[in-house]
mmCIF file of C-alpha atoms in Angstrom:
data_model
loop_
_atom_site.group_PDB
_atom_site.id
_atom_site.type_symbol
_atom_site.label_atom_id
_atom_site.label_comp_id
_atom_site.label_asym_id
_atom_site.label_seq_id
_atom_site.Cartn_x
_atom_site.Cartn_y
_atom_site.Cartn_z
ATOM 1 C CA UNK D 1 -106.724 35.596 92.358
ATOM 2 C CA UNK D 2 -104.772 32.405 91.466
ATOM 3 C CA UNK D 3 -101.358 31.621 91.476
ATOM 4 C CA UNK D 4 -100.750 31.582 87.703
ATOM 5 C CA UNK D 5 -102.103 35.313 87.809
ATOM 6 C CA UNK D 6 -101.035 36.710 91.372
ATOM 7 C CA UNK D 7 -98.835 39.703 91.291
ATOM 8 C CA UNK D 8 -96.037 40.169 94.030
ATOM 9 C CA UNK D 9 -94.332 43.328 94.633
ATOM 10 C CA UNK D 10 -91.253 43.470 96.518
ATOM 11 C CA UNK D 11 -90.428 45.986 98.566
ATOM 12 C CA UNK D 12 -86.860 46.811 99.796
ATOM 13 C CA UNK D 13 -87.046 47.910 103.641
ATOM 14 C CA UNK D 14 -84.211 49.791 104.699
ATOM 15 C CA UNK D 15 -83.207 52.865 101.942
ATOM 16 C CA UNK D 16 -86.755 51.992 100.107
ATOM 17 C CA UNK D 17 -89.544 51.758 102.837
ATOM 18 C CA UNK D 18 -87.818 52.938 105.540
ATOM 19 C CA UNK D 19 -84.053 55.260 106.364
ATOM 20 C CA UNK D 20 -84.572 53.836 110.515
ATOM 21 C CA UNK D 21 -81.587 51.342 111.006
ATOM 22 C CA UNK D 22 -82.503 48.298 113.360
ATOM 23 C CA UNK D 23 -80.893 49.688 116.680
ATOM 24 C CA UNK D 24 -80.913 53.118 115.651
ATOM 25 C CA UNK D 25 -81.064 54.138 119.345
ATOM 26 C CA UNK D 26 -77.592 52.184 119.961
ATOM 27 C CA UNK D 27 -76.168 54.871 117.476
ATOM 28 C CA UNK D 28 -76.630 57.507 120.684
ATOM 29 C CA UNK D 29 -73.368 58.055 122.528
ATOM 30 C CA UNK D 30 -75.299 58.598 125.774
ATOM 31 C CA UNK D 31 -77.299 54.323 125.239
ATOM 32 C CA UNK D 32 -75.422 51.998 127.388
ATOM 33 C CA UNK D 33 -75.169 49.543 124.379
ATOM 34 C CA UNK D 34 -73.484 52.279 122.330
ATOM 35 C CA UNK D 35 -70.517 50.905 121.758
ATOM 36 C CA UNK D 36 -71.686 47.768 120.694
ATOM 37 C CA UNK D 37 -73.554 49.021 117.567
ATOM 38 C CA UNK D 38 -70.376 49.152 115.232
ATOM 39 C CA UNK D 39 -69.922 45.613 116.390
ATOM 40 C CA UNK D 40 -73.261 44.424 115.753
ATOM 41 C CA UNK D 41 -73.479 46.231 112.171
ATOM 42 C CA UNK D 42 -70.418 44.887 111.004
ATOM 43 C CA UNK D 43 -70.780 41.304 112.331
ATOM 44 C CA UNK D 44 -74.056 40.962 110.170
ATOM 45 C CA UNK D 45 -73.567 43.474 107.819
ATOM 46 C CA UNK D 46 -69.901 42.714 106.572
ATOM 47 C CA UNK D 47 -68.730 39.448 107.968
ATOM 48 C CA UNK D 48 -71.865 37.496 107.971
ATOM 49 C CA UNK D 49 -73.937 39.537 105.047
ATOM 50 C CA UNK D 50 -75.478 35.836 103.995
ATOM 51 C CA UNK D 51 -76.850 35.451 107.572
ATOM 52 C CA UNK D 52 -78.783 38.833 107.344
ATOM 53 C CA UNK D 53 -80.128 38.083 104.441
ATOM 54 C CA UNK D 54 -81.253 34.731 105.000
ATOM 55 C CA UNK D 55 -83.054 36.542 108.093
ATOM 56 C CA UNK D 56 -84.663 38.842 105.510
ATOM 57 C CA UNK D 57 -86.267 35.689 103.542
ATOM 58 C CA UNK D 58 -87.368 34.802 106.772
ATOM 59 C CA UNK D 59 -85.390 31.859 106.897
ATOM 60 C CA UNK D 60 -84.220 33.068 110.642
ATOM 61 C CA UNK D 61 -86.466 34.548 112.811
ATOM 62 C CA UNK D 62 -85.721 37.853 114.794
ATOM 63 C CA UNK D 63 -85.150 35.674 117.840
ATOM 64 C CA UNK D 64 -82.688 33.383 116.198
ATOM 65 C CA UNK D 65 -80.406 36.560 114.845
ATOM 66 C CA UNK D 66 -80.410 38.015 118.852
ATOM 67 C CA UNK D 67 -79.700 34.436 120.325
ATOM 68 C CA UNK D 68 -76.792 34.541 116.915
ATOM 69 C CA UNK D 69 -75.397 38.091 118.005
ATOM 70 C CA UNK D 70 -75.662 37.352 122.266
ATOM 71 C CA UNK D 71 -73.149 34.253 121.649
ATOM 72 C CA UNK D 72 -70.808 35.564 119.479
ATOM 73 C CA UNK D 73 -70.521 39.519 120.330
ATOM 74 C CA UNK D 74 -71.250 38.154 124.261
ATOM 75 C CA UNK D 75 -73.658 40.289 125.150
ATOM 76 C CA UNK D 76 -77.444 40.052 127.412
ATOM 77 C CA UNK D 77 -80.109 37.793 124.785
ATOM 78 C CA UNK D 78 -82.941 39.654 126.654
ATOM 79 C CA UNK D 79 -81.617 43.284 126.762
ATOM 80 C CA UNK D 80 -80.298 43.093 123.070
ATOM 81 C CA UNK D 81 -83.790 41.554 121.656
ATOM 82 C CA UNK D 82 -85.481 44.460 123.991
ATOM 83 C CA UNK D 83 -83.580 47.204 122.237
ATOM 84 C CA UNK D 84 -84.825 45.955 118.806
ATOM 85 C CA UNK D 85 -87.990 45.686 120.078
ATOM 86 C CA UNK D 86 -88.135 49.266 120.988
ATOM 87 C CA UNK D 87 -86.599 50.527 118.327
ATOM 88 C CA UNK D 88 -89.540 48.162 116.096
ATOM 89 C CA UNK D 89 -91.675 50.052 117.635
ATOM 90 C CA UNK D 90 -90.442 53.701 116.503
ATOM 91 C CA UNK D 91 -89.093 52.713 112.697
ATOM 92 C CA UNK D 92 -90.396 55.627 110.365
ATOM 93 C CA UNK D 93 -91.892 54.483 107.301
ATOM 94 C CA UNK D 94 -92.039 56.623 104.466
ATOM 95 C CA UNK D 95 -95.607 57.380 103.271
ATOM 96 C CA UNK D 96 -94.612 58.230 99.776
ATOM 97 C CA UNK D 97 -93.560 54.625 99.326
ATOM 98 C CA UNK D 98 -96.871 52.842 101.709
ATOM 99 C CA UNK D 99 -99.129 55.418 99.490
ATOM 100 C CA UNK D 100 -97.936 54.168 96.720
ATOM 101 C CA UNK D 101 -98.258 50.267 97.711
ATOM 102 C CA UNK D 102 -101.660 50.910 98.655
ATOM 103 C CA UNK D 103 -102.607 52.473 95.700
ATOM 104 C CA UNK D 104 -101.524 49.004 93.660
ATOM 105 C CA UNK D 105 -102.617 47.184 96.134
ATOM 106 C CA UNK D 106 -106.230 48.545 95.126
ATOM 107 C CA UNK D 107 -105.692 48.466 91.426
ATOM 108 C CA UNK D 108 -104.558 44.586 91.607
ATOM 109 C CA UNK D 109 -108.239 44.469 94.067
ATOM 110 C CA UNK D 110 -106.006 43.462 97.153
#
């Protein structure tokens, strides 16, 4: 398929594709990070809303946002990065949504 005739979807993650929060497991009172979730959510989510979304155009890389957060929230690079990792790992995706992409996907021959 050429350019001229290519059709893109865009798909919304969080709300759309998926309800799983990046370091939903920081959300737990019992993780040892816990109380550094609030801090993390509203540094990229309120204060810095341009820098999240630049890292959802991919003009930051996942790496680049933990090395962002570690300096100014001082916290660990390495244990920060593994939490999102792990949580990566367990994000729920909602199958109405993928069924529905794949189904396109198909009748655009993808």
């Amino acid at each position: 398929m050429n350019k001229s005739t290519q059709k893109i979807i865009f798909v919304d993650f969080y709300g759309i594709l998926s309800s799983t929060r990046y370091w939903f497991s920081l959300e737990n009172p019992k993780h040892k990070w816990h109380s550094y979730f609030a801090g993390i959510q509203d540094f990229l989510l309120v204060k810095n809303r341009e820098l999240l979304d630049d890292w959802m155009k991919g003009k930051y890389t996942s790496e680049d946002i933990h090395h962002i957060l570690a300096e100014k929230l001082d916290l660990n690079f390495d244990e920060l990065f593994q939490v999102f990792v792990e949580d990566c790992k367990k994000i729920e995706f909602s199958k109405k949504i993928t069924d529905f992409i794949r189904t396109i996907s198909l009748y655009y021959g993808y």
